[in-house]
XYZ file of C-alpha atoms in Angstrom:
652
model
C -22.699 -14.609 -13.672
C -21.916 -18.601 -13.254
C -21.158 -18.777 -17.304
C -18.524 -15.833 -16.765
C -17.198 -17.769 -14.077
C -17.055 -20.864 -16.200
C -15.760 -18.825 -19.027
C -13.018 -16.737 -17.195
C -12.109 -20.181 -15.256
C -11.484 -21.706 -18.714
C -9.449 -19.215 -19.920
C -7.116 -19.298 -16.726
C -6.939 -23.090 -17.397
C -5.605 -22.581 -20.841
C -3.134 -20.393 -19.272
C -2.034 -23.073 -17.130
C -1.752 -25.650 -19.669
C 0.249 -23.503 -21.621
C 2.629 -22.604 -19.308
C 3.337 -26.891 -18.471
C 3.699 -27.158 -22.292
C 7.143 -27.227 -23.532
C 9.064 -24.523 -24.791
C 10.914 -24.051 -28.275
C 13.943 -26.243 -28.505
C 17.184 -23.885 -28.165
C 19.114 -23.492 -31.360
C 21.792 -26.531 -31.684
C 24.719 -23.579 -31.513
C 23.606 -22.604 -28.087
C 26.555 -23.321 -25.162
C 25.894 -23.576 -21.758
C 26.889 -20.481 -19.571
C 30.322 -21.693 -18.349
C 31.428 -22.448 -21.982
C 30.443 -18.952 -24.227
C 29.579 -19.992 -27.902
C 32.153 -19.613 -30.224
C 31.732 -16.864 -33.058
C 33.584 -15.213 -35.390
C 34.288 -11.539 -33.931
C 32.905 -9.749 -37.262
C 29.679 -11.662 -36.803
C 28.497 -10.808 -33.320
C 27.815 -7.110 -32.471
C 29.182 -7.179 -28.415
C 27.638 -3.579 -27.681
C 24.602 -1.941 -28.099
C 24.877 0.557 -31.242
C 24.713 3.720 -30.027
C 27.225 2.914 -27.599
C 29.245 1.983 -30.374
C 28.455 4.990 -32.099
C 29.997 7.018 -28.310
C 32.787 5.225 -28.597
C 33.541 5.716 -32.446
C 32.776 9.467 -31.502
C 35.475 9.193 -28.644
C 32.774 9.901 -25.851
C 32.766 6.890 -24.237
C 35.937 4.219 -23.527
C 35.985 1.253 -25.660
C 33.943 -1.719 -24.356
C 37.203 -3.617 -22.859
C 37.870 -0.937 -20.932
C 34.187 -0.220 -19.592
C 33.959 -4.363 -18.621
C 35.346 -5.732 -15.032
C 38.272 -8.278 -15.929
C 35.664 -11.207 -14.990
C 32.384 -10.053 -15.956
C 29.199 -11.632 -15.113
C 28.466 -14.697 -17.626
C 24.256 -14.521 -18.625
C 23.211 -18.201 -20.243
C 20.617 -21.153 -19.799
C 19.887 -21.327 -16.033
C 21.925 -18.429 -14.944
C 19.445 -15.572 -13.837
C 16.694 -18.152 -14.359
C 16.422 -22.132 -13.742
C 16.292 -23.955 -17.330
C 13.177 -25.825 -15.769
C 11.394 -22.369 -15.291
C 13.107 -20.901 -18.831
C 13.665 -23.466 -21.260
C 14.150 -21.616 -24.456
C 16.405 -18.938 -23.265
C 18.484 -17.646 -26.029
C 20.952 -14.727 -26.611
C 19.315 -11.896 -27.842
C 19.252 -9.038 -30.133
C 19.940 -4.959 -28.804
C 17.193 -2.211 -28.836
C 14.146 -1.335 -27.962
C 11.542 0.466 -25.139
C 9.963 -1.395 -22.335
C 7.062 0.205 -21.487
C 5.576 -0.130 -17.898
C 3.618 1.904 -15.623
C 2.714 2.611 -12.111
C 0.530 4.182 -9.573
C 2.618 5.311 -6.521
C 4.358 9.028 -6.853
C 7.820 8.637 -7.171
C 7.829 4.549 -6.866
C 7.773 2.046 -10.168
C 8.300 -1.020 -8.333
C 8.417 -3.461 -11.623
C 11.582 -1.584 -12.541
C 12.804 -0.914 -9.119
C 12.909 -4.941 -9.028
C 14.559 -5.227 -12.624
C 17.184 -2.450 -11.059
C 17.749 -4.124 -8.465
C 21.738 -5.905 -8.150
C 22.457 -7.756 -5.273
C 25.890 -8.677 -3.761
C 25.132 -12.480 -4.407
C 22.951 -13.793 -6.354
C 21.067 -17.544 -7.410
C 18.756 -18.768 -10.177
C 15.234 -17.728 -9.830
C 14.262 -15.971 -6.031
C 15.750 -18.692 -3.921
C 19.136 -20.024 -2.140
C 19.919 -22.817 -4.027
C 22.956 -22.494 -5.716
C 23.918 -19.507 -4.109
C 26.909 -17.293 -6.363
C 28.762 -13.917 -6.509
C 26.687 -10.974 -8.407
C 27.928 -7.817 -7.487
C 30.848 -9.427 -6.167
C 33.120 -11.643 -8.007
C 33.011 -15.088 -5.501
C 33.114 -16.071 -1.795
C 34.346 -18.250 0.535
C 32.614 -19.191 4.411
C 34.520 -20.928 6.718
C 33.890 -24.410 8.351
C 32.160 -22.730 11.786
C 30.619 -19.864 9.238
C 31.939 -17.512 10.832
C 34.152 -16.024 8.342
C 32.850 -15.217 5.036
C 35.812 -13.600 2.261
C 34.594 -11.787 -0.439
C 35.999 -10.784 -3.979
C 35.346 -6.953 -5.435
C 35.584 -7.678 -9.958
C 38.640 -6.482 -10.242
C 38.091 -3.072 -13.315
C 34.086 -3.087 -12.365
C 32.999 0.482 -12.830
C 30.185 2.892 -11.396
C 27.442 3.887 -14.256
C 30.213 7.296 -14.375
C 33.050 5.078 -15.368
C 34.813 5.763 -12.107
C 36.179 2.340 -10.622
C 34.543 0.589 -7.510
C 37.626 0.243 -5.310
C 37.972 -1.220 -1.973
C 37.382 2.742 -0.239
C 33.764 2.096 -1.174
C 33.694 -1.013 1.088
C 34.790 0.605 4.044
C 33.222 3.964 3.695
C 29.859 2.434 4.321
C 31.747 0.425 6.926
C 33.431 2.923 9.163
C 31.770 6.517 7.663
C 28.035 5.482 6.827
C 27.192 2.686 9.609
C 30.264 3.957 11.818
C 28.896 7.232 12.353
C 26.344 7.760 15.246
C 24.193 10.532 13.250
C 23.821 7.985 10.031
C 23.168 5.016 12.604
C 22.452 5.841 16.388
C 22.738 2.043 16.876
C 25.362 0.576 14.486
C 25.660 -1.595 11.897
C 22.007 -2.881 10.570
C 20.961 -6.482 11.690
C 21.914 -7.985 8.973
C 25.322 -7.111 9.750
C 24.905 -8.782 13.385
C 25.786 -12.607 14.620
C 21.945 -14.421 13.963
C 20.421 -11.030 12.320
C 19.686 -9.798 15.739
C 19.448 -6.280 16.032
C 21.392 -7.155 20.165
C 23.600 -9.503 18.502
C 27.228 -8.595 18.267
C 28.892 -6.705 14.901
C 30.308 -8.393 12.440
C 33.726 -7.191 12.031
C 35.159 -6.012 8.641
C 38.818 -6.415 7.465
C 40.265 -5.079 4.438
C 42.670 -7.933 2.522
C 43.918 -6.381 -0.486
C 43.195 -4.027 -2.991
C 39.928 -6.595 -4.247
C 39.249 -8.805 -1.023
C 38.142 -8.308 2.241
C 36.379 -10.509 5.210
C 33.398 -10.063 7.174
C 34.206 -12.446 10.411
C 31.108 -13.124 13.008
C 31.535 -13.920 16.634
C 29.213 -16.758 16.261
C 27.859 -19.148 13.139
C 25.411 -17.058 10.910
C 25.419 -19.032 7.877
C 21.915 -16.803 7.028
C 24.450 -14.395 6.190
C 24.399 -15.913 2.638
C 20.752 -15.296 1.935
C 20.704 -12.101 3.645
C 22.633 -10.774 1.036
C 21.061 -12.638 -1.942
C 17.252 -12.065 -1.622
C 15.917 -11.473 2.173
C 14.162 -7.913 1.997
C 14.972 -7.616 -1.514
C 18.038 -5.468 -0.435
C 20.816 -4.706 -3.085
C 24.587 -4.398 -3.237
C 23.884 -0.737 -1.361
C 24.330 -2.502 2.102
C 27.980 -2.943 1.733
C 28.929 -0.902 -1.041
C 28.542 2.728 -1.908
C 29.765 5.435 -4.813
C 32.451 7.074 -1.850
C 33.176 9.313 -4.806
C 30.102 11.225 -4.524
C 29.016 10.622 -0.896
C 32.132 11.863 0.780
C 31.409 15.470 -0.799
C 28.427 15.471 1.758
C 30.043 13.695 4.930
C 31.967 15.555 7.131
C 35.053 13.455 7.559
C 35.775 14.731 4.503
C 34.227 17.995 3.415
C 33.599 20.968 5.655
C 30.065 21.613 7.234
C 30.516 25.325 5.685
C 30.977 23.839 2.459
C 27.403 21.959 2.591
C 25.234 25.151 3.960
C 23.878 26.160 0.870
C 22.582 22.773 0.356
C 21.660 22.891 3.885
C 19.572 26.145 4.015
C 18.157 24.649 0.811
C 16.343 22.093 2.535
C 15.666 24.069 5.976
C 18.146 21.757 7.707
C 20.494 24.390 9.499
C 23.630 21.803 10.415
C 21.605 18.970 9.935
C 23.952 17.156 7.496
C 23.000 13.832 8.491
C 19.351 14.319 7.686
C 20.915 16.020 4.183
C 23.125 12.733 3.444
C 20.370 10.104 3.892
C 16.889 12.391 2.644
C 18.506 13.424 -0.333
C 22.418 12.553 -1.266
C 22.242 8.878 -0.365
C 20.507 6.502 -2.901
C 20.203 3.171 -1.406
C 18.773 0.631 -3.782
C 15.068 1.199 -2.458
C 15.658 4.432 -3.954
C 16.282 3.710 -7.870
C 13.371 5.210 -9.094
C 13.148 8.215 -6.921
C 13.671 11.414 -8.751
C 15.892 12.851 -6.808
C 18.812 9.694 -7.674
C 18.698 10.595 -11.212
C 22.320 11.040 -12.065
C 23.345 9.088 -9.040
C 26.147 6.870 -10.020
C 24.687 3.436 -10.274
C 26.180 -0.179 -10.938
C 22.312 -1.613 -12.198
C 21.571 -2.699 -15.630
C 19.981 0.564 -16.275
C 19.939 4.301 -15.077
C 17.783 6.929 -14.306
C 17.779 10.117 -15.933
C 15.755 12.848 -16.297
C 11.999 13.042 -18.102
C 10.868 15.700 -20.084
C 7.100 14.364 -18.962
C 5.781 14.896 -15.214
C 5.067 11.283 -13.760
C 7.172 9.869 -16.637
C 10.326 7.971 -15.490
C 12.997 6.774 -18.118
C 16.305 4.508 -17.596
C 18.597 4.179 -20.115
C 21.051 1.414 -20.573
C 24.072 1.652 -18.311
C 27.192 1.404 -20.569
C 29.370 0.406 -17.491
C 27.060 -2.769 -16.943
C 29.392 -5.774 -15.874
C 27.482 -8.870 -17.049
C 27.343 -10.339 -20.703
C 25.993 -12.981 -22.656
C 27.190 -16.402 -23.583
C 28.563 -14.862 -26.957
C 30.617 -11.996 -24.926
C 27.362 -9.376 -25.441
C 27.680 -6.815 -23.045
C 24.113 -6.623 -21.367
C 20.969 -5.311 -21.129
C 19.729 -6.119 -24.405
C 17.235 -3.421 -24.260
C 17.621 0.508 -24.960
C 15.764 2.456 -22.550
C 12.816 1.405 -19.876
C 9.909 3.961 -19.517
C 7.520 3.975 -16.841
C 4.042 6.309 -16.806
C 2.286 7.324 -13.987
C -1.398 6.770 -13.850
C -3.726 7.756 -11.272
C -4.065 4.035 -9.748
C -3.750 0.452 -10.080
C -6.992 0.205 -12.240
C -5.433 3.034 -14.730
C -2.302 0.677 -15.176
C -4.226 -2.221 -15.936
C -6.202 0.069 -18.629
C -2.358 1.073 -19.971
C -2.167 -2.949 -20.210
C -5.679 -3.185 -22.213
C -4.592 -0.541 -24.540
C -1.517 -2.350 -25.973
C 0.599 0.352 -24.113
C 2.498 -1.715 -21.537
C 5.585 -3.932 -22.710
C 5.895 -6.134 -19.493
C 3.795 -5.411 -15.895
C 3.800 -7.723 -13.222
C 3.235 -5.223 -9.772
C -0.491 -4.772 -10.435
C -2.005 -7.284 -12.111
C -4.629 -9.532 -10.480
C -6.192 -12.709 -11.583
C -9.393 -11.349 -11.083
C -8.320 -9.584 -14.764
C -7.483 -12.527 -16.504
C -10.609 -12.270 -18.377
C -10.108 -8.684 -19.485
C -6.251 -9.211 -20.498
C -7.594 -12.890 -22.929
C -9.889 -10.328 -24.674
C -7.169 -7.883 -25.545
C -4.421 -9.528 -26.011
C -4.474 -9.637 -29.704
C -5.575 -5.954 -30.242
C -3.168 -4.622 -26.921
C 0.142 -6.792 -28.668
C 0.575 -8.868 -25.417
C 0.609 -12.260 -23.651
C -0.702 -13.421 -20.476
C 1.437 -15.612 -18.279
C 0.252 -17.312 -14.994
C 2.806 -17.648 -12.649
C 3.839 -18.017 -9.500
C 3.233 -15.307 -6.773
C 6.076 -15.014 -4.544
C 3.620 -14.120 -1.389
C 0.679 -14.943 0.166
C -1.605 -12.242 -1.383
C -4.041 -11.178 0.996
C -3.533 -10.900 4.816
C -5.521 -9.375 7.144
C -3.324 -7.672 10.318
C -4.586 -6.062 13.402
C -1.681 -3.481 14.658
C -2.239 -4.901 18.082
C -0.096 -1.991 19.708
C -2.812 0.525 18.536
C -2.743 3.348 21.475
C -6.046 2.160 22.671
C -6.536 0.071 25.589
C -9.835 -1.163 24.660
C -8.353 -2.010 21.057
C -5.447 -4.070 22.805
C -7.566 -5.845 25.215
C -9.421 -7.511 22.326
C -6.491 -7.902 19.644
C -3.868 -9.135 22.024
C -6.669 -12.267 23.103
C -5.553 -15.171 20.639
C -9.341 -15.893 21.034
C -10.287 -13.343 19.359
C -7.981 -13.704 16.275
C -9.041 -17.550 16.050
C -12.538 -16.288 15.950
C -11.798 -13.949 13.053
C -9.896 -16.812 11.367
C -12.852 -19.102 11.988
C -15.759 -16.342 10.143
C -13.749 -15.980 6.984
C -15.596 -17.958 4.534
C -12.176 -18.818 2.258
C -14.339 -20.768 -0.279
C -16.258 -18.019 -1.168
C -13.076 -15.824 -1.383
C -11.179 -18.487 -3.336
C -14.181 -18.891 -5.812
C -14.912 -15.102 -6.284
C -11.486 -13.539 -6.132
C -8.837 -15.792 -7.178
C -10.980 -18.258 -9.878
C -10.680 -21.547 -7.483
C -6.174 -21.355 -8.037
C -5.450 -20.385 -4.435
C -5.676 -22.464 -1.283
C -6.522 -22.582 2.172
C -3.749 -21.418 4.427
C -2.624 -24.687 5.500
C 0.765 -23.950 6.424
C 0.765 -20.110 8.246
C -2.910 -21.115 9.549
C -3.483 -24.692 9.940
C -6.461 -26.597 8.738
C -8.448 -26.274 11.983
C -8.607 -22.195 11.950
C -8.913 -22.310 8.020
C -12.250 -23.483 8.452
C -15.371 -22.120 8.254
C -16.762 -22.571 11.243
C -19.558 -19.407 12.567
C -20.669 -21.182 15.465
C -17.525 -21.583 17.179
C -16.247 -18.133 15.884
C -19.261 -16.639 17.882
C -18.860 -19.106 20.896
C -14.928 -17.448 21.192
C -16.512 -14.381 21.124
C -18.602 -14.768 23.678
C -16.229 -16.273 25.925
C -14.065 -13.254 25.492
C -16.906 -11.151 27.050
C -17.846 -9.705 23.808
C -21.844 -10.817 24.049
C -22.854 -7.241 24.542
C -24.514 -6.017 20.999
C -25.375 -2.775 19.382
C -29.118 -2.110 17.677
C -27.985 -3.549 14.624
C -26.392 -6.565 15.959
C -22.792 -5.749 15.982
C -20.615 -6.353 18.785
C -20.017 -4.132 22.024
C -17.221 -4.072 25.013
C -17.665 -2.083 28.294
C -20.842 -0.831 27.043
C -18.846 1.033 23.229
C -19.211 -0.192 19.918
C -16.298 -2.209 19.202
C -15.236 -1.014 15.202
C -12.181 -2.315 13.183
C -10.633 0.443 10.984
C -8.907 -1.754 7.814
C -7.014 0.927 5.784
C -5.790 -0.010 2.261
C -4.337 1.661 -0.825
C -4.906 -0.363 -3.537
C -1.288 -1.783 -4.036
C -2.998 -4.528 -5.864
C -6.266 -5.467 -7.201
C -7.414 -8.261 -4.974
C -6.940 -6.483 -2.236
C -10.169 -4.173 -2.027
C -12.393 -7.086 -3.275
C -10.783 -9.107 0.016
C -11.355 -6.292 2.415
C -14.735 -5.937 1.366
C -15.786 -9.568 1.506
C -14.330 -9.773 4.765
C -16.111 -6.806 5.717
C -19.128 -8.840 4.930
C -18.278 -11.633 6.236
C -17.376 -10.859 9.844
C -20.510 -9.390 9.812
C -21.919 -13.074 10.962
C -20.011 -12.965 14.192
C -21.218 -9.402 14.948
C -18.179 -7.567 14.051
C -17.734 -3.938 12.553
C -15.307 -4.165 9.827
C -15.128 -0.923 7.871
C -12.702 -0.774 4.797
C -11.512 2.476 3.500
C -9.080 3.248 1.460
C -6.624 5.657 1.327
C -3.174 6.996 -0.350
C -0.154 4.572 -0.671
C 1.978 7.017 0.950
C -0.480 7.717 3.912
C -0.649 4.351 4.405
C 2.847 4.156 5.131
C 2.916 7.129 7.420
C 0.186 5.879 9.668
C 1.977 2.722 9.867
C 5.202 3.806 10.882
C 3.217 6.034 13.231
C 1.295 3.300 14.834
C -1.751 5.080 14.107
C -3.233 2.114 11.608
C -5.851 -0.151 13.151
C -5.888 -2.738 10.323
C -4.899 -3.390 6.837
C -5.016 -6.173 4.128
C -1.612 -6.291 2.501
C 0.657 -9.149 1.206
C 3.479 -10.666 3.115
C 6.478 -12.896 2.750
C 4.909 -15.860 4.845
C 6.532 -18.644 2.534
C 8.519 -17.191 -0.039
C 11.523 -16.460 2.149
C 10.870 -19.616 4.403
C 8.845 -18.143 7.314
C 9.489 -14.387 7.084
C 7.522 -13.589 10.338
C 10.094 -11.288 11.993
C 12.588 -10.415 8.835
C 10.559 -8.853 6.758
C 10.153 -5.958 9.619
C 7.664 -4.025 7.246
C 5.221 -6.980 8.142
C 5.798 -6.885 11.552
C 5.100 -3.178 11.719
C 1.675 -3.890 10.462
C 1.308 -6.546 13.552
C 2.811 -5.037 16.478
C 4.568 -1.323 15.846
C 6.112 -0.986 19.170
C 6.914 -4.367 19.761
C 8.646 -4.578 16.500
C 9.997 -1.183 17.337
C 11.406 -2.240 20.651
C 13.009 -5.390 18.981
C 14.783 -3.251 16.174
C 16.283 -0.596 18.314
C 17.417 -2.947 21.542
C 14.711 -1.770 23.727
C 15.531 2.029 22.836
C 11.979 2.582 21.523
C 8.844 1.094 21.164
C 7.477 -1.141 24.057
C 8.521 -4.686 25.217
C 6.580 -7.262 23.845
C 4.988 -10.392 25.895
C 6.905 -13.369 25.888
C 5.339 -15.426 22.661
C 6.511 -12.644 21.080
C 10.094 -13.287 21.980
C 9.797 -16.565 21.287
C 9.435 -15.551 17.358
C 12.672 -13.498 17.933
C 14.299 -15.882 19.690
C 13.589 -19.008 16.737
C 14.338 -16.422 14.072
C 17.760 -15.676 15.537
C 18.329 -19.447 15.709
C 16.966 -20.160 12.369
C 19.366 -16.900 11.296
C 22.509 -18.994 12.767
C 21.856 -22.202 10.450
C 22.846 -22.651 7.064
C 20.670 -22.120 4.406
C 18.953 -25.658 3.494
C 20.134 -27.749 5.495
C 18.414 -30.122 7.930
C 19.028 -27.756 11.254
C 17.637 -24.549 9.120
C 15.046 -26.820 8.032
C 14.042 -27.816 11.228
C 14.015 -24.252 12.823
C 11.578 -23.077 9.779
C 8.879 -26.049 10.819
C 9.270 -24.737 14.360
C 8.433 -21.387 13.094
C 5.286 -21.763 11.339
C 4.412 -23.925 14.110
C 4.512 -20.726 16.128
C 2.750 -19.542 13.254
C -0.499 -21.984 13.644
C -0.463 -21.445 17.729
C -0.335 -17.618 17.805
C -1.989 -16.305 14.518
C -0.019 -12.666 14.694
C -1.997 -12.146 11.007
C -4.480 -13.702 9.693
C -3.632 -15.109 6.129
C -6.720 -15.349 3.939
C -5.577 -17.138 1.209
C -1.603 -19.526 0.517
C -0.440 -20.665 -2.965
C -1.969 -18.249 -5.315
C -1.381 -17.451 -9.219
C -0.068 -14.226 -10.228
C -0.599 -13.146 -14.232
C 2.186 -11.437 -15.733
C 1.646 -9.468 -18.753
C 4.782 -9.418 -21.832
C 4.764 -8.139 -24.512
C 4.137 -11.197 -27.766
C 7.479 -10.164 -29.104
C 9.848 -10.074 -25.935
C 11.713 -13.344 -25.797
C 13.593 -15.287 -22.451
C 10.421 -14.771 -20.593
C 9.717 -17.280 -17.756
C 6.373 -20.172 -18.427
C 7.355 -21.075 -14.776
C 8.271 -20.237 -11.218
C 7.699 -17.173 -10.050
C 6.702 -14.238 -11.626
C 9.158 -11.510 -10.157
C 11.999 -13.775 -10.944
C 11.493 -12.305 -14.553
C 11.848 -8.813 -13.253
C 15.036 -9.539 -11.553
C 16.225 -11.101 -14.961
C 15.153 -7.772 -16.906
C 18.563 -7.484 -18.194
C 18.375 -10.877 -20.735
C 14.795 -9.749 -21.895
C 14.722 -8.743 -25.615
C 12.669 -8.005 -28.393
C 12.501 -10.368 -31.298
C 11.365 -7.759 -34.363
């Protein structure tokens, strides 16, 4: 067992050392992104052929017609830093990029390579911060006034133009209308991104410009709409064309009832619009947005396979290459279902996945060196953009005794204190992950059994069960964790911890269940615990944000906080504090040294409170590509490749 350690720790090593190594020179012809290499027009195909082929045939508008007036320039640095992609080069049209997934309905690897924004920067992060979907932007002094530019002759996937009316449909008819949104415009659309914070206020310049003006400075507003939550250019702007035909500002009720009766929702229309007629950009892989007019690099359409999704190139797409190619460079992606994570990783072993990121583990690396040759792909170590295993207690579980325990910080120190991270480290993640230094702090990092039990027993806890697990008033005291699987560390995790806690007298029992169960008990507060993933770093303290994460902490507190009070319950005041220095850190600007400050402040509150328990910071994350697809990352991290998916290629 030690010499497969040794071996498989080898291996990741040579991964490691490959990635530092540099990459191929670019060819000497190769311009910079502002300055498109020159060509001779006969020489450089601009369109993929078989669009060429619709457009010699007279079914499809010539390719200055289908481009916005200012496209999207793709070169060295653009969708990726140069430092993380130094050999990018301008590639060559056609291909399949095979993928797979596990989840019904849900193929998150192309969900993310989908995925447009409304502003966008190199990599994942905020540095360098420029228009996407939209053309440019301009903030005001105070940042309270952000103006944005539509690309003037941009197109939906249908080839009907994005206008201005899409704008302020989701303005005034989508977030305007109490049915759609009892409670107004999202948070992100509120001074701070606080759900009580005032509306922004939208005003319509001109035929491509309009403002978004806050009552108070929310330079977050930026990132909001570049990365935070992953959200796309679906917040602000939607295919009116299409939606109106299901709204009733401007089609009859009468006119929707078939529809209606359809889906046993009587004059339900609002449940109608957002169930089935709206696709936001969560929904890109859902079967029931196939068709659904798109502005991403590719669209879905429909699969002559069950649990088979396909997207073919959109030949509306707005960005191009530094020799005027209109992107993607690739056909058509395809994306099997299997029956879980392991099955896609066997898809990987087999040679029959092109690029997979989602579900790959280290604890594989092994298993993907000895195929790679046979299966046609390379292994990449990466970055991961999250801290990869975190334990959470839902500490608004409806159970009193359940609260009285999970709400004592004593008792989540003590947890802290009986995970044995080593071990985990060593056995799970090959020694390249750390201690969680930063959303822990090195004194509850440690190891430390004694003082985990002396917590314990200060809490009351010292009654115990025959077999030495812990009791309170007089009932065995038993933690539910609940997984699915989303990755492959995380069942290994939950069972060692399992195992672990066992040393401090705690009941830990791991079961796992369906993805989509999961995330009904969740949203129904009826989910003890889980091990999951969250954003603790990778979006600069994501504590409150990322609400998804504080669902699986507090429910109803998180509930109460997104609605005004509405629902859920009110939560105690260190609670508020979070909200309070998130809304602060919300009003700052993006980098600089107030933001900065507010984020220290926050994983501060981090350290003192523990509302999770991270297991493990700073881990690697494989990434599996096929040997022959070129302007792949050797740095950074690894879902910054998916969300360049339009520059990959295939060089054969």
């Amino acid at each position: 067992m030690k010499l497969l350690k040794i071996v498989a720790l080898l291996m990741i090593l040579s991964l490691l050392l490959a990635a530092c190594a540099p990459g191929p020179e670019a060819p000497a012809a190769q311009a910079p992104a502002e300055q498109p290499a020159a060509a001779p027009a006969a020489e450089v195909v601009k369109e993929a052929p078989s669009l060429a082929a619709a457009v010699a045939a007279g079914t499809l508008p010539p390719l200055e017609e289908r481009l916005p007036k200012v496209p999207f320039v793709v070169g060295p640095g653009v969708l990726l830093t140069e430092e993380d992609l130094p050999d990018w080069r301008p590639g060559r049209y056609g291909g399949t990029l095979n993928s797979a997934h596990s989840v019904a309905d849900w193929a998150p690897d192309v969900f993310v390579m989908l995925n447009e924004p409304l502003l966008s920067a190199p990599g994942i992060g905020v540095q360098g911060i420029r228009g996407n979907v939209l053309e440019s932007f301009e903030v005001s002094d105070d940042n309270t006034v952000f103006t944005f530019k539509l690309r003037e002759g941009l197109k939906w996937s249908d080839g009907t133009p994005v206008t201005m009316e899409d704008v302020r449909f989701t303005w005034e008819n989508i977030y305007g209308n109490e049915k759609l949104f009892p409670q107004g415009v999202p948070a992100r659309f509120r001074t701070g991104y606080d759900p009580a914070g005032d509306p922004m206020t939208l005003e319509i310049l001109d035929d491509y410009t309009f403002r978004l003006t806050s009552t108070a400075p929310y330079g977050g507003f930026l990132r909001n709409i570049t990365i935070e939550g992953w959200n796309g250019y679906t917040v602000l702007i939607n295919p009116s064309h299409v939606l109106k035909k299901w709204h009733p500002d401007f089609t009859p009720i009468e006119e929707m009832q078939e529809e209606l009766q359809a889906n046993n929702l009587t004059d339900e229309w609002w449940q109608l619009f957002r169930q089935q007629k709206w696709c936001e950009n969560w929904h890109v892989t859902a079967d029931r947005c196939i068709g659904y007019p798109t502005l991403n690099p590719w669209i879905s359409v429909r699969s002559e396979t069950p649990g088979v999704k396909v997207f073919d190139r959109n030949p509306y797409y707005w960005k191009v290459d530094t020799e005027g190619k209109q992107l993607p460079y690739i056909d058509r992606i395809v994306s099997v279902q299997v029956e879980d994570v392991e099955m896609v990783n066997q898809r990987v072993l087999a040679g029959d996945v092109d690029f997979l990121r989602e579900s790959t583990a280290l604890v594989k690396v092994p298993l993907y060196k000895e195929n790679e040759a046979r299966g046609g792909f390379r292994t990449i170590l990466l970055d991961m953009h999250v801290d990869s295993s975190i334990l959470y207690f839902n500490m608004t579980y409806n159970d009193e005794t359940w609260r009285k325990v999970t709400q004592d910080l004593r008792f989540r120190q003590a947890v802290s204190l009986a995970i044995d991270r080593d071990e985990i480290i060593e056995s799970v993640y090959y020694g390249f992950a750390s201690k969680p230094l930063v959303s822990v702090g090195e004194e509850f990092s440690q190891y430390d059994v004694a003082r985990a039990n002396a917590l314990l027993d200060e809490m009351g806890m010292t009654e115990r069960d025959a077999n030495g697990f812990r009791m309170v008033d007089g009932k065995p005291f038993v933690i539910l964790v609940e997984h699915a699987a989303h990755a492959p560390d995380i069942a290994p995790v939950a069972e060692l911890l399992s195992e672990q806690l066992k040393d401090v007298g705690l009941n830990l029992q791991v079961k796992r269940i369906d993805p989509q169960l999961w995330d009904q008990r969740i949203l129904a507060n009826e989910m003890q615990a889980t091990v999951f993933w969250g954003h603790d770093q990778g979006w600069d303290s994501d504590y409150s944000g990322s609400e998804g994460a504080a669902n699986r902490s507090f429910r109803l507190w998180s509930l109460w906080h997104l609605t005004n009070g509405a629902e859920g319950e009110e939560p105690p005041q260190w609670v508020k504090d979070m909200y309070a220095l998130d809304a602060a850190r919300w009003s700052a600007v993006s980098g600089s040294d107030e933001y900065n400050r507010l984020k220290e402040e926050t994983y501060a509150w981090v350290r003192a409170n523990l509302p999770r328990i991270t297991v493990v910071e700073k881990v690697k994350y494989p990434m599996i590509a096929n040997k022959d697809l070129r302007n792949v990352a050797s740095a950074g991290y690894a879902i910054a490749s998916n969300f360049a998916g339009e520059q990959l290629w295939f060089d054969r």
